[in-house]
Every structure is written in structure tokens, then in C-alpha cells.
Short mmCIF file of C-alpha atoms and ligand atoms in Angstrom, two decimals:
data_model
loop_
_atom_site.label_atom_id
_atom_site.label_comp_id
_atom_site.label_asym_id
_atom_site.label_seq_id
_atom_site.Cartn_x
_atom_site.Cartn_y
_atom_site.Cartn_z
CA MET P 1 -38.81 18.99 -35.83
CA GLU P 2 -36.62 18.34 -38.84
CA ASN P 3 -33.79 18.48 -36.72
CA LYS P 4 -35.28 16.21 -33.94
CA SER P 5 -36.37 13.14 -36.62
CA PHE P 6 -32.50 14.33 -38.01
CA PHE P 7 -30.92 12.73 -34.47
CA SER P 8 -33.63 10.46 -33.63
CA VAL P 9 -32.45 8.59 -36.44
CA LEU P 10 -28.79 9.13 -35.76
CA HIS P 11 -30.04 7.36 -31.95
CA SER P 12 -32.10 4.53 -33.32
CA LEU P 13 -31.02 1.05 -33.42
CA GLY P 14 -31.10 0.54 -37.08
CA PHE P 15 -28.42 3.32 -37.51
CA LYS P 16 -25.96 1.76 -34.77
CA ASN P 17 -26.76 -1.50 -36.21
CA ALA P 18 -25.61 -0.23 -39.62
CA ILE P 19 -22.73 1.56 -38.41
CA ILE P 20 -21.83 -1.87 -36.50
CA ILE P 21 -21.90 -3.89 -39.43
CA LEU P 22 -20.10 -1.68 -41.89
CA LEU P 23 -17.02 -1.68 -39.38
CA ILE P 24 -17.20 -5.34 -39.06
CA GLY P 25 -16.74 -5.18 -42.95
CA ILE P 26 -14.25 -2.61 -42.97
CA ILE P 27 -12.12 -2.80 -40.06
CA PRO P 28 -10.57 -6.26 -40.84
CA PHE P 29 -9.99 -4.95 -44.49
CA LEU P 30 -8.45 -1.53 -43.30
CA VAL P 31 -6.24 -4.01 -40.89
CA CYS P 32 -5.34 -6.84 -43.62
CA VAL P 33 -4.32 -4.59 -46.55
CA PRO P 34 -1.35 -2.49 -44.79
CA ILE P 35 -0.01 -6.06 -43.54
CA TYR P 36 -0.37 -7.52 -47.13
CA LEU P 37 1.37 -4.53 -48.56
CA GLY P 38 4.04 -4.84 -45.99
CA ALA P 39 4.70 -8.68 -46.72
CA TYR P 40 4.92 -8.15 -50.18
CA LYS P 41 7.04 -5.51 -49.89
CA SER P 42 9.72 -7.39 -47.86
CA VAL P 43 9.27 -10.84 -49.65
CA SER P 44 9.88 -8.92 -52.84
CA ILE P 45 13.24 -7.37 -51.75
CA ARG P 46 14.26 -10.54 -50.49
CA THR P 47 13.95 -12.71 -53.62
CA ASP P 48 15.32 -9.88 -55.72
CA ALA P 49 18.33 -9.69 -53.48
CA ALA P 50 18.81 -13.76 -53.51
CA ASN P 51 18.70 -13.33 -57.43
CA LEU P 52 21.23 -10.34 -57.66
CA MET P 53 23.53 -12.47 -55.42
CA ALA P 54 23.43 -15.60 -57.56
CA GLN P 55 23.74 -13.36 -60.97
CA ALA P 56 26.58 -11.92 -59.28
CA ALA P 57 28.63 -15.56 -58.17
CA GLN P 58 27.87 -16.54 -62.03
CA TYR P 59 30.27 -13.68 -62.67
CA ASN P 60 32.61 -13.94 -60.24
CA ASN P 61 35.07 -16.30 -62.32
CA GLN P 62 34.91 -14.38 -65.54
CA ILE P 63 35.59 -11.14 -63.83
CA VAL P 64 38.36 -12.63 -61.54
CA THR P 65 40.20 -14.73 -64.48
CA SER P 66 40.20 -11.57 -66.94
CA GLY P 67 41.75 -9.40 -64.57
CA TYR P 68 38.77 -7.49 -64.87
CA VAL P 69 38.99 -6.88 -60.82
CA LEU P 70 42.50 -5.40 -61.67
CA GLY P 71 41.20 -2.73 -63.54
CA GLU P 72 42.16 -4.62 -67.46
CA TYR P 73 39.86 -3.23 -70.35
CA ASN P 74 37.43 -6.08 -71.16
CA SER P 75 34.98 -5.21 -74.02
CA VAL P 76 32.99 -8.51 -73.47
CA LEU P 77 32.18 -7.70 -69.64
CA ASP P 78 31.85 -4.16 -70.25
CA THR P 79 29.11 -4.39 -72.38
CA GLU P 80 27.15 -7.39 -70.40
CA LEU P 81 27.18 -5.70 -67.24
CA LYS P 82 26.40 -2.44 -68.87
CA ALA P 83 22.90 -4.54 -70.25
CA MET P 84 22.69 -6.31 -66.68
CA ALA P 85 22.82 -2.60 -64.87
CA ASP P 86 20.71 -1.14 -67.77
CA SER P 87 17.96 -3.78 -67.51
CA TYR P 88 17.67 -2.59 -63.62
CA ASN P 89 17.74 0.68 -64.21
CA GLY P 90 20.64 0.78 -61.97
CA ARG P 91 24.72 0.39 -61.78
CA ILE P 92 27.08 -2.20 -61.34
CA LEU P 93 30.38 -1.27 -59.59
CA VAL P 94 33.76 -3.46 -59.30
CA VAL P 95 35.61 -2.61 -56.46
CA ASN P 96 38.97 -4.09 -55.78
CA SER P 97 40.55 -5.23 -52.36
CA ALA P 98 41.99 -1.78 -51.52
CA LEU P 99 38.23 -0.37 -52.13
CA THR P 100 39.35 1.66 -54.88
CA ILE P 101 36.50 1.76 -57.80
CA VAL P 102 37.44 -0.14 -61.03
CA LYS P 103 34.67 -0.30 -62.79
CA ASP P 104 31.81 1.59 -63.01
CA SER P 105 28.97 1.16 -65.61
CA TYR P 106 28.34 5.00 -65.33
CA SER P 107 32.25 5.34 -65.64
CA VAL P 108 32.22 7.91 -63.70
CA ASP P 109 33.41 7.25 -60.28
CA VAL P 110 36.49 4.96 -61.65
CA GLY P 111 39.15 5.57 -59.35
CA LYS P 112 37.72 6.73 -56.24
CA THR P 113 37.45 5.11 -52.67
CA VAL P 114 34.29 3.82 -51.27
CA ILE P 115 34.35 3.42 -47.48
CA TRP P 116 30.92 2.35 -46.91
CA ASP P 117 30.09 -0.36 -44.73
CA ASN P 118 28.94 -2.98 -46.79
CA ILE P 119 31.41 -3.14 -48.90
CA ILE P 120 34.31 -3.28 -46.40
CA ARG P 121 32.51 -6.14 -45.08
CA SER P 122 31.92 -7.52 -48.45
CA THR P 123 35.25 -7.56 -49.34
CA GLN P 124 35.93 -9.31 -45.85
CA GLY P 125 33.82 -12.31 -47.76
CA GLU P 126 30.35 -11.07 -46.80
CA SER P 127 27.31 -11.38 -49.17
CA LEU P 128 25.21 -8.60 -48.26
CA TYR P 129 21.97 -6.23 -49.26
CA TYR P 130 20.49 -3.54 -48.29
CA TYR P 131 17.30 -1.96 -49.42
CA ASP P 132 17.35 2.35 -49.36
CA ASP P 133 13.59 3.27 -48.95
CA ALA P 134 14.28 7.19 -49.86
CA THR P 135 15.61 6.14 -53.15
CA LYS P 136 14.20 3.00 -53.70
CA TYR P 137 17.06 0.95 -54.98
CA LEU P 138 18.34 -2.59 -53.82
CA ILE P 139 21.98 -2.45 -53.16
CA VAL P 140 23.60 -5.90 -53.30
CA SER P 141 27.55 -6.25 -52.41
CA VAL P 142 29.05 -9.46 -53.03
CA PRO P 143 33.04 -10.87 -52.80
CA LEU P 144 34.88 -11.22 -55.42
CA SER P 145 37.63 -14.83 -54.80
CA ASN P 146 40.20 -16.29 -57.00
CA SER P 147 40.35 -19.87 -57.41
CA GLU P 148 42.56 -20.16 -54.50
CA GLY P 149 40.11 -18.77 -52.32
CA GLU P 150 41.66 -15.16 -51.67
CA LEU P 151 39.34 -12.46 -51.76
CA VAL P 152 40.05 -10.00 -54.69
CA GLY P 153 37.32 -7.60 -54.92
CA THR P 154 34.00 -6.85 -54.42
CA LEU P 155 31.19 -7.19 -57.06
CA ILE P 156 28.13 -4.20 -56.35
CA ILE P 157 24.64 -4.40 -58.23
CA ASN P 158 21.99 -1.48 -57.32
CA LYS P 159 18.69 -2.11 -58.68
CA SER P 160 15.72 0.32 -59.17
CA MET P 161 12.72 -1.29 -57.34
CA GLU P 162 10.22 1.10 -58.42
CA TYR P 163 7.90 -1.93 -59.76
CA ILE P 164 7.27 -2.27 -56.07
CA ASN P 165 5.42 1.17 -55.79
CA GLN P 166 3.64 0.75 -59.42
CA ASN P 167 2.72 -3.08 -58.29
CA ILE P 168 1.69 -1.72 -54.52
CA ASP P 169 -0.50 1.41 -56.63
CA ILE P 170 -2.44 -1.24 -58.56
CA PHE P 171 -2.95 -3.52 -55.61
CA VAL P 172 -4.10 -0.33 -53.18
CA SER P 173 -6.58 0.61 -56.46
CA TYR P 174 -8.06 -3.24 -56.79
CA ALA P 175 -8.35 -2.76 -52.52
CA LEU P 176 -10.89 0.47 -52.77
CA ILE P 177 -12.41 -1.37 -55.18
CA GLY P 178 -13.05 -3.91 -52.71
CA ALA P 179 -13.84 -1.47 -50.13
CA VAL P 180 -16.74 -0.04 -52.41
CA ILE P 181 -18.15 -3.17 -53.00
CA ILE P 182 -18.02 -4.25 -49.37
CA ILE P 183 -19.36 -0.77 -47.96
CA SER P 184 -22.32 -0.94 -50.51
CA LEU P 185 -22.84 -4.85 -49.16
CA ALA P 186 -22.64 -3.53 -45.59
CA ILE P 187 -24.82 -0.77 -46.19
CA ILE P 188 -28.03 -2.87 -47.90
CA VAL P 189 -27.04 -6.02 -45.29
CA SER P 190 -27.27 -3.20 -42.47
CA ILE P 191 -30.72 -1.98 -43.94
CA PHE P 192 -32.42 -4.96 -43.67
CA VAL P 193 -31.25 -6.15 -40.32
CA SER P 194 -32.21 -2.87 -38.64
CA ILE P 195 -35.60 -3.62 -40.29
CA TYR P 196 -35.68 -7.09 -38.74
CA PHE P 197 -34.64 -5.94 -35.54
CA SER P 198 -36.55 -3.23 -35.35
CA LYS P 199 -39.67 -4.51 -36.06
CA PRO P 200 -40.74 -6.23 -32.48
CA MET P 201 -39.62 -2.67 -31.22
CA LYS P 202 -42.26 -0.86 -33.25
CA LYS P 203 -44.83 -3.31 -32.55
CA MET P 204 -44.30 -2.94 -28.74
CA SER P 205 -44.37 0.97 -29.78
CA ASN P 206 -47.59 0.25 -31.67
CA SER P 207 -49.46 -1.36 -28.47
CA LEU P 208 -48.18 1.17 -25.76
CA ASP P 209 -49.99 3.67 -27.96
CA ALA P 210 -52.77 1.60 -27.97
CA ILE P 211 -52.45 1.64 -24.57
CA ILE P 212 -52.13 5.51 -23.98
CA ARG P 213 -54.92 5.89 -25.81
CA GLU P 214 -57.00 3.59 -23.73
CA TYR P 215 -57.74 1.12 -26.46
CA SER P 216 -56.47 -1.48 -24.28
CA ASN P 217 -55.02 -2.09 -20.97
CA GLU P 218 -52.27 -4.76 -21.48
CA LEU P 219 -49.11 -5.08 -23.61
CA PRO P 220 -49.40 -8.49 -25.80
CA ALA P 221 -47.09 -11.20 -24.83
CA ASN P 222 -43.85 -10.06 -26.99
CA LYS P 223 -42.04 -13.52 -27.65
CA SER P 224 -39.61 -11.59 -30.17
CA TYR P 225 -36.18 -11.66 -27.44
CA THR P 226 -35.79 -12.15 -24.34
CA GLU P 227 -35.04 -8.69 -23.78
CA LEU P 228 -38.16 -7.43 -24.83
CA GLU P 229 -40.01 -10.02 -23.15
CA ASP P 230 -38.88 -8.96 -20.03
CA VAL P 231 -39.57 -5.60 -20.47
CA SER P 232 -43.49 -6.08 -21.55
CA GLU P 233 -43.77 -7.93 -18.45
CA LYS P 234 -42.49 -5.13 -16.38
CA PHE P 235 -44.65 -2.60 -18.49
CA ASN P 236 -47.54 -4.93 -17.49
CA GLU P 237 -46.82 -4.98 -13.77
CA VAL P 238 -46.67 -1.07 -13.79
CA ILE P 239 -49.64 -0.57 -15.57
CA LYS P 240 -51.38 -2.99 -12.66
CA LYS P 241 -49.75 -0.87 -9.92
CA LEU P 242 -51.14 2.14 -11.79
CA GLN P 243 -54.36 1.12 -11.90
CA ALA P 244 -54.55 -0.68 -8.67
CA ILE P 245 -53.46 3.28 -7.35
CA ASP P 246 -55.86 4.68 -9.67
CA GLN P 247 -58.72 2.19 -7.83
CA SER P 248 -57.76 3.38 -4.70
CA ARG P 249 -57.84 6.68 -5.26
CA GLN P 250 -61.04 6.64 -6.56
CA GLU P 251 -62.61 4.74 -3.39
CA PHE P 252 -61.11 7.32 -1.06
CA VAL P 253 -62.74 9.66 -3.19
CA SER P 254 -66.31 7.98 -2.61
CA ASN P 255 -65.40 7.51 1.02
CA VAL P 256 -64.45 11.44 1.05
CA SER P 257 -67.55 12.12 -0.39
CA HIS P 258 -69.70 9.92 1.80
CA GLU P 259 -67.98 10.40 5.22
CA LEU P 260 -68.52 14.50 4.13
CA LYS P 261 -72.44 14.03 3.23
CA THR P 262 -73.12 12.11 6.74
CA PRO P 263 -73.18 14.99 9.04
CA LEU P 264 -74.37 17.08 6.10
CA THR P 265 -77.73 14.75 5.69
CA SER P 266 -77.89 14.95 9.49
CA MET P 267 -77.97 18.41 9.58
CA LYS P 268 -80.50 18.94 7.01
CA VAL P 269 -83.13 16.13 8.32
CA LEU P 270 -82.63 18.27 11.69
CA ALA P 271 -83.27 21.55 10.03
CA ASP P 272 -85.99 19.58 8.15
CA SER P 273 -87.76 18.68 10.59
CA LEU P 274 -87.94 21.87 12.72
CA ASN P 275 -88.90 24.00 9.58
CA GLU P 276 -91.98 21.28 9.16
CA SER P 277 -93.33 21.46 12.28
CA GLU P 278 -95.57 24.09 13.76
CA ASN P 279 -95.16 25.19 17.37
CA VAL P 280 -91.64 23.73 17.93
CA PRO P 281 -91.00 24.81 21.61
CA ILE P 282 -88.17 26.81 22.37
CA GLU P 283 -86.55 23.94 24.08
CA MET P 284 -86.65 21.42 21.12
CA TYR P 285 -85.23 23.85 18.85
CA LYS P 286 -82.26 24.28 21.60
CA GLU P 287 -81.95 20.66 21.33
CA PHE P 288 -81.72 20.31 17.80
CA MET P 289 -79.67 23.27 18.05
CA LEU P 290 -77.02 21.37 20.07
CA ASP P 291 -77.14 18.38 17.99
CA ILE P 292 -76.79 20.64 14.57
CA GLY P 293 -73.48 21.84 16.47
CA ASP P 294 -72.52 18.48 16.90
CA GLU P 295 -72.82 17.41 13.00
CA ILE P 296 -70.62 20.92 12.37
CA ASP P 297 -67.75 19.62 14.62
CA ARG P 298 -67.99 16.58 13.60
CA GLU P 299 -67.61 18.09 9.63
CA THR P 300 -64.36 20.00 10.97
CA LYS P 301 -63.03 16.90 12.54
CA ILE P 302 -63.15 14.81 9.00
CA ILE P 303 -62.00 18.04 7.00
CA ASN P 304 -59.08 18.57 9.36
CA ASP P 305 -58.30 15.12 9.43
CA LEU P 306 -58.27 14.94 5.61
CA LEU P 307 -56.34 17.96 5.83
CA SER P 308 -53.55 16.52 7.87
CA LEU P 309 -53.36 13.28 5.53
CA VAL P 310 -53.08 15.28 2.12
CA ARG P 311 -50.37 17.43 3.45
CA MET P 312 -48.45 14.06 4.15
CA ASP P 313 -49.29 12.56 1.44
CA LYS P 314 -48.03 14.82 -0.86
CA SER P 315 -44.70 13.53 -2.05
CA ASP P 316 -42.79 16.98 -2.04
CA SER P 317 -44.06 17.71 1.46
CA LYS P 318 -40.75 18.17 3.61
CA LEU P 319 -40.48 17.86 7.32
CA ASN P 320 -39.39 20.61 9.55
CA VAL P 321 -37.45 18.81 11.56
CA SER P 322 -35.55 20.06 15.09
CA ALA P 323 -34.14 18.31 18.41
CA VAL P 324 -36.48 17.91 20.38
CA ASN P 325 -37.34 16.45 23.90
CA ILE P 326 -39.45 13.55 23.38
CA ASN P 327 -40.16 13.39 27.37
CA GLU P 328 -41.09 16.85 27.64
CA LEU P 329 -43.41 16.42 24.75
CA ILE P 330 -45.39 13.41 25.63
CA GLU P 331 -46.23 14.85 29.19
CA HIS P 332 -47.62 17.87 27.19
CA ILE P 333 -49.70 16.26 24.86
CA LEU P 334 -50.94 13.64 28.05
CA LYS P 335 -51.77 16.86 30.00
CA ARG P 336 -53.65 18.19 27.37
CA LEU P 337 -55.66 14.50 27.15
CA LYS P 338 -56.31 14.55 30.86
CA PRO P 339 -59.86 15.49 30.60
CA ILE P 340 -61.26 13.25 27.83
CA ALA P 341 -59.44 10.55 29.64
CA GLU P 342 -60.82 11.78 33.29
CA LYS P 343 -64.30 11.61 31.74
CA ALA P 344 -63.66 8.32 30.09
CA ASP P 345 -63.02 7.49 33.38
CA VAL P 346 -59.18 5.82 32.06
CA GLU P 347 -55.88 5.81 33.81
CA VAL P 348 -52.99 7.38 32.09
CA VAL P 349 -49.57 6.40 32.98
CA PHE P 350 -46.35 7.53 31.76
CA GLU P 351 -43.17 5.52 31.86
CA SER P 352 -40.23 6.54 30.49
CA PHE P 353 -36.63 4.56 31.05
CA ARG P 354 -34.50 7.93 30.08
CA PRO P 355 -34.52 11.09 28.65
CA VAL P 356 -34.66 10.91 24.72
CA VAL P 357 -33.58 13.88 22.46
CA ALA P 358 -34.77 13.20 18.76
CA GLU P 359 -34.78 15.38 15.38
CA VAL P 360 -38.70 15.15 14.28
CA ASP P 361 -41.24 17.49 12.85
CA GLU P 362 -42.49 18.57 16.28
CA VAL P 363 -46.56 19.13 14.56
CA LYS P 364 -46.45 15.58 12.82
CA PHE P 365 -44.68 13.68 15.66
CA THR P 366 -47.57 15.41 18.31
CA LEU P 367 -50.28 14.07 16.05
CA VAL P 368 -48.45 10.24 16.19
CA VAL P 369 -48.80 10.50 19.94
CA THR P 370 -51.79 11.97 20.18
CA ASN P 371 -53.67 9.63 18.17
CA LEU P 372 -52.37 6.88 19.94
CA VAL P 373 -53.25 7.64 23.30
CA GLU P 374 -56.43 9.46 22.52
CA ASN P 375 -57.59 5.95 20.51
CA ALA P 376 -56.41 3.88 23.86
CA ILE P 377 -58.64 6.06 25.57
CA LYS P 378 -61.40 5.79 23.33
CA TYR P 379 -61.69 2.16 22.69
CA ASN P 380 -61.50 1.28 26.74
CA GLU P 381 -64.02 0.68 29.34
CA GLU P 382 -64.64 2.44 32.41
CA GLY P 383 -62.05 2.33 34.93
CA GLY P 384 -59.53 0.51 32.46
CA TRP P 385 -55.80 1.96 31.78
CA VAL P 386 -53.58 3.40 29.24
CA HIS P 387 -49.37 2.68 29.98
CA ILE P 388 -47.25 4.82 27.60
CA SER P 389 -43.48 4.28 28.17
CA LEU P 390 -40.53 5.27 26.45
CA ASN P 391 -37.19 4.16 25.54
CA SER P 392 -34.17 4.57 23.13
CA ASP P 393 -30.89 2.70 21.94
CA HIS P 394 -27.94 4.19 20.28
CA GLN P 395 -30.18 4.30 17.10
CA PHE P 396 -33.77 4.28 17.58
CA PHE P 397 -36.29 5.47 20.51
CA PHE P 398 -39.33 3.21 21.47
CA ILE P 399 -43.01 4.22 21.98
CA LYS P 400 -45.26 1.59 23.45
CA VAL P 401 -48.98 2.76 23.98
CA GLU P 402 -50.68 -0.30 25.62
CA ASP P 403 -54.11 -0.39 27.13
CA ASN P 404 -56.87 -2.74 28.65
CA GLY P 405 -59.93 -1.78 26.42
CA LEU P 406 -61.86 -3.35 23.93
CA GLY P 407 -59.16 -4.71 21.55
CA ILE P 408 -59.36 -5.43 18.00
CA PRO P 409 -61.07 -8.29 16.10
CA GLU P 410 -58.60 -10.51 14.40
CA ASP P 411 -59.97 -10.19 10.86
CA SER P 412 -59.59 -5.95 11.31
CA VAL P 413 -56.09 -5.88 12.15
CA ASP P 414 -54.52 -5.78 9.34
CA TYR P 415 -56.75 -3.24 7.99
CA ILE P 416 -56.38 -0.63 10.94
CA PHE P 417 -54.12 1.82 9.27
CA ASP P 418 -56.28 1.99 6.33
CA ARG P 419 -57.74 5.17 5.68
CA PHE P 420 -61.45 5.80 6.55
CA TYR P 421 -61.39 1.43 8.15
CA ARG P 422 -62.98 1.53 11.52
CA ALA P 423 -62.93 -1.82 13.30
CA ASP P 424 -66.68 -1.26 14.98
CA LYS P 425 -68.11 1.16 13.27
CA SER P 426 -71.18 2.18 15.09
CA HIS P 427 -68.85 2.59 18.45
CA SER P 428 -66.13 4.74 16.20
CA ARG P 429 -68.95 6.49 14.95
CA ALA P 430 -70.38 7.19 18.88
CA ILE P 431 -67.52 8.36 19.93
CA GLY P 432 -66.59 10.55 17.03
CA GLY P 433 -63.98 9.05 15.13
CA THR P 434 -63.15 9.50 11.45
CA GLY P 435 -61.25 6.42 10.80
CA LEU P 436 -58.61 8.71 9.32
CA GLY P 437 -56.56 9.15 12.77
CA LEU P 438 -54.08 5.45 12.53
CA ALA P 439 -53.82 6.45 8.52
CA ILE P 440 -52.70 9.69 9.59
CA THR P 441 -50.17 8.17 12.32
CA LYS P 442 -48.26 6.10 9.87
CA SER P 443 -47.92 8.49 7.05
CA ALA P 444 -45.94 10.22 9.91
CA ILE P 445 -44.07 7.91 11.32
CA ALA P 446 -43.12 6.81 7.78
CA MET P 447 -41.78 9.97 6.90
CA HIS P 448 -39.88 10.08 9.76
CA ASN P 449 -38.35 6.56 8.18
CA GLY P 450 -40.02 4.66 11.72
CA GLU P 451 -41.98 2.07 11.87
CA ILE P 452 -45.40 0.98 13.70
CA LYS P 453 -46.45 -2.30 14.59
CA VAL P 454 -49.36 -3.59 16.51
CA ARG P 455 -50.55 -6.68 18.83
CA SER P 456 -54.34 -6.88 19.95
CA LYS P 457 -56.67 -9.39 21.45
CA LEU P 458 -60.51 -8.47 21.17
CA GLY P 459 -61.76 -7.90 24.83
CA GLU P 460 -58.04 -7.94 26.20
CA GLY P 461 -56.50 -4.88 24.60
CA SER P 462 -54.31 -3.49 22.36
CA THR P 463 -50.63 -2.61 22.60
CA PHE P 464 -48.86 0.23 19.54
CA ASP P 465 -44.93 -0.10 19.10
CA VAL P 466 -43.28 2.75 17.65
CA ARG P 467 -39.76 2.88 16.64
CA ILE P 468 -38.08 6.06 14.89
CA PRO P 469 -34.82 6.89 13.92
CA LEU P 470 -32.46 9.19 16.90
CA ASN P 471 -30.96 10.93 14.16
CA PHE P 472 -33.68 12.42 10.84
CA ILE P 473 -31.94 11.06 7.30
CA GLU P 474 -33.53 12.27 4.20
CA LYS P 475 -34.12 10.50 1.93
CA GLU P 476 -32.43 10.74 -1.46
CA ALA P 477 -34.63 11.68 -4.18
CA HIS P 478 -34.79 9.49 -7.10
P1 ADP U 501 -61.14 6.33 14.29
O1 ADP U 501 -60.91 7.64 13.78
O2 ADP U 501 -62.28 5.50 13.81
O3 ADP U 501 -60.40 5.94 15.21
P2 ADP U 501 -58.38 5.30 13.46
O4 ADP U 501 -57.83 5.26 12.19
O5 ADP U 501 -57.75 6.10 14.62
O6 ADP U 501 -60.11 5.69 13.51
O7 ADP U 501 -58.68 3.81 14.23
C1 ADP U 501 -59.07 3.03 13.50
C2 ADP U 501 -60.11 2.08 13.92
O8 ADP U 501 -58.92 1.04 14.84
C3 ADP U 501 -60.69 2.28 15.13
O9 ADP U 501 -61.72 2.77 14.14
C4 ADP U 501 -60.55 1.34 15.92
O10 ADP U 501 -61.50 0.44 15.67
C5 ADP U 501 -59.63 0.39 15.77
N1 ADP U 501 -58.59 1.10 17.07
C6 ADP U 501 -57.95 1.97 16.85
N2 ADP U 501 -57.06 1.86 18.10
C7 ADP U 501 -57.62 1.02 18.84
C8 ADP U 501 -57.18 0.43 20.30
N3 ADP U 501 -56.76 1.19 20.87
N4 ADP U 501 -58.11 -0.41 20.75
C9 ADP U 501 -59.36 -0.72 19.96
N5 ADP U 501 -59.33 -1.03 18.58
C10 ADP U 501 -58.62 0.35 18.16
#
């Protein structure tokens, strides 16, 4: 439980907001400080180099005219240059045009030859500087020339740049203090921001709680952010859908109970009337028992239809698909229905435009054809006809069931596929209809990813058109 609440804090909007605000505060800081420090270092080196070169130029005349550059002794220059070198925590060298060190403020390398590229170039007239990052020393070399402009040597000044690092250390410690202030401010701001932004969500969560506990059945309008407003609207649509499903379930249950009760009531009435009368002739017993048998058949039919429907309504119900010869199957079904057709004096004609083999669930598909043809026979008149035709293209096969029977009233056509709906209640009941046949038919067709359409005119007849894909494609589970 503790772990769960820890993770839910990590995943909360408030925490994520806080991280973003912190990053917005800290990232510019992390980027700018190193850039600024780099710029400070290079500007310091360049400025110091320029100052040293200017100082070296000032000594040019003194060093050349006094013969110092040729190695002559000069106590004033010795003292001055040594003092300057000490003040820079560095070293000053004078090199003649033959690249030999003639003066050294450390007095250790006099007489040695230097062959460093910068010094060679300075003896040829260039003023140069070089910063050695390892030792933190700046080395400036400036050419020395006499009054005729001839190059006579090079003055080299080394200066310790340690002070840059000391300054950078001070700057970094100030930057750290700044960072601590920024982080603290960012934390405070993010706490306020997250409280502010998560308030409407909290409100919505409370409203959802009220719906779960059934105190309310609608989310109140949420005017905080467009996104949240959208979510609440969609949520209300979902609630309405669920309510509609619940209502249709309740209607279905009450219809089922009513339908199941009717044959039971009839049987009870028949049985009671036999029980209550005395000296009932055997013929009357027989007649009543026949009626009771009919009611039992009716009850059985309703239950069987309901079971078929429930099996098809189950969301996880699977089709038992195989390649079926549709022509043969229809002929087989019609053979079974022949006695009903003959009894009703209705002519049934089957016309096939081509042989069709399709991937269907044979049991469920049989229900489709049986229900449609049975209806066309049932809702017909003596001497009427039923035409069944079968056709296909490269993708679908088509079955048409047409009759010249009673037809369906215009205001009923939209409802005939509803469960327990009967257009003509008395007639349907009289011929043993349950009002479930077309609902079963429609579900079975939908399971095959097919479609059914009806056209009908009262008194003239009806046409049912069915279209089913030849190859079954399993719907992806969501
Ligand atoms: P039932 O068991 O009552 O036949 P169905 O679901 O099969 O139930 O059909 C629903 C209603 O649609 C029927 O009660 C009937 O009024 C109407 N109906 C269905 N097929 C036809 C048809 N071929 N001609 C006229 N009416 C039809």
C-alpha cells in the first residue's frame, strides 16, 4: 500500500509539473554558467597578453640601447625585470637573434639555445602569445629591434594565470548559491502550480466517486480546461449508453418473463378447469391435454430461441467456421421445410445463379436461412409463393428471400429485428411465433460480418436481402 502511494505520487500530474518547472529553472543555469566561465577565461587571457605585449614594447629601447640584449650587465634592468617577473609569479627571458638565452630572471638557463616555434617566429618579427592549460602559464614573446629597425632578439614574459582559476572557484560558489535559490523557488512554484492544476481533476474524481456510489448519474459541466471539458462530455455519453443498455436489459428480462409466463398461465387454466369440474368426459380430457401439449411445445420453442440468442449475444462466443457448400445447405433446409410449406399451400422455389462455397458457421447460418424461409411461409396466404435466390461476386455471396405474402406495416419495418417484436401480434402468436427469429437471424449475420436488409409492402409481400463475405475474417479483439 505504501509502495502504491509512492508510485502514484511519482506518476501524479503535480510531480511531473514540478520536474518540468525544475528543469526549466535549472537547464538554462547549467548551460549558461559553463559558457560564461569559458568566455571569462578567454577574455582574461587575451587582455593579459595584450598588456604584457605593451609592457614588453616599453622595454624594447632600454634593452637594445644598453646592450642588454647582447648580454651586457645592467643592474637597473636586472632589478626591474626581476621585480616584474616576481609580480607575475613568472619568469622573463631575453633571447638574442641566434636563439641563445642571454638573460633569465631565474638565472639558470643563460647560454642555452631555445628552439620553440613561437620564439623562432618572434625573432623574425611576430608578437605572439600562448596559454598552457596544464601549467596555467601565459607565455608572451615580443621581437626586439634597434633604431634602424633591425631585429636583434626576443623578450619572453611568462605570467602565472592561476588567478583565473581562483576567480572561477569564487564564481562557481556564487553559482551554487544561485542554484540552491532557484531550486527552492522552483519547488515552491511547482507545489503551487500542481495544486492549482490538479484541483479540477480532483473535482472530477469526486464527481466520478458520486456516480460510482450512485448519488448522481451525470458529471457536472467542467469548465476548467478544454481537454477536461471534453473528457466529461464523453464520459456523460458513456453513462447514457450504459443507461440505455441497462434499460434494454431490463426490458428484455421483463419480456422474457412475460413470454415464459403466458404458456404456463394457459396450462394452469386448462388444468384447473379439468380439476374443478366433475364427471369430465374422457374426450374433453384428451382435448385439454392436447392443448396443454401445444403450450409445452410453445414454451420449449421460446426457451430454445432464447438459448440460441443468448449464445450469439455472448461477446466471447466463437464461430465454428468451415468451408460450406451453400447451394447444398439451402436445398437441405428447404427439404426440411417442405412439409410446412405444403401444409400452408405455399410454393417454394430455389434459384441458384452459381455454385457457392463460403466460410460460415453451418449451425448459425442454417438458423438464418431457416428463419427467413419459415417466416416467408408463415406470413403468407394459401396459394402464395416464396422465391429464394443465391448469387455471389468475388467478395460476397447474396441470398434473397422474397414472398408475396402479408407484408409488413410501414411503421413496423424498423423494429422487426428487435427481440420479441411482432408486427401482427395475434397472427404471429397463432402460428407459433416467438418474436425472436429475426433477432437471432440478425445476430448470426452480424457474427459473419454480413448485412441484412428488408423491403416490404403491406398486402403485397416482403423481400429480405442478405450479404455475407465469402471468406470469414475474424474481428480483432479490442
Ligand atoms: P416471429 O417468431 O413472430 O415470426 P420474427 O422475429 O421471426 O418473429 O419476426 C418478427 C415479426 O416480423 C413477425 O412477428 C412478423 O410480424 C414480421 N415478419 C417477419 N417476416 C415476415 C414476412 N416474410 N412477411 C411478413 N411479416 C414478416
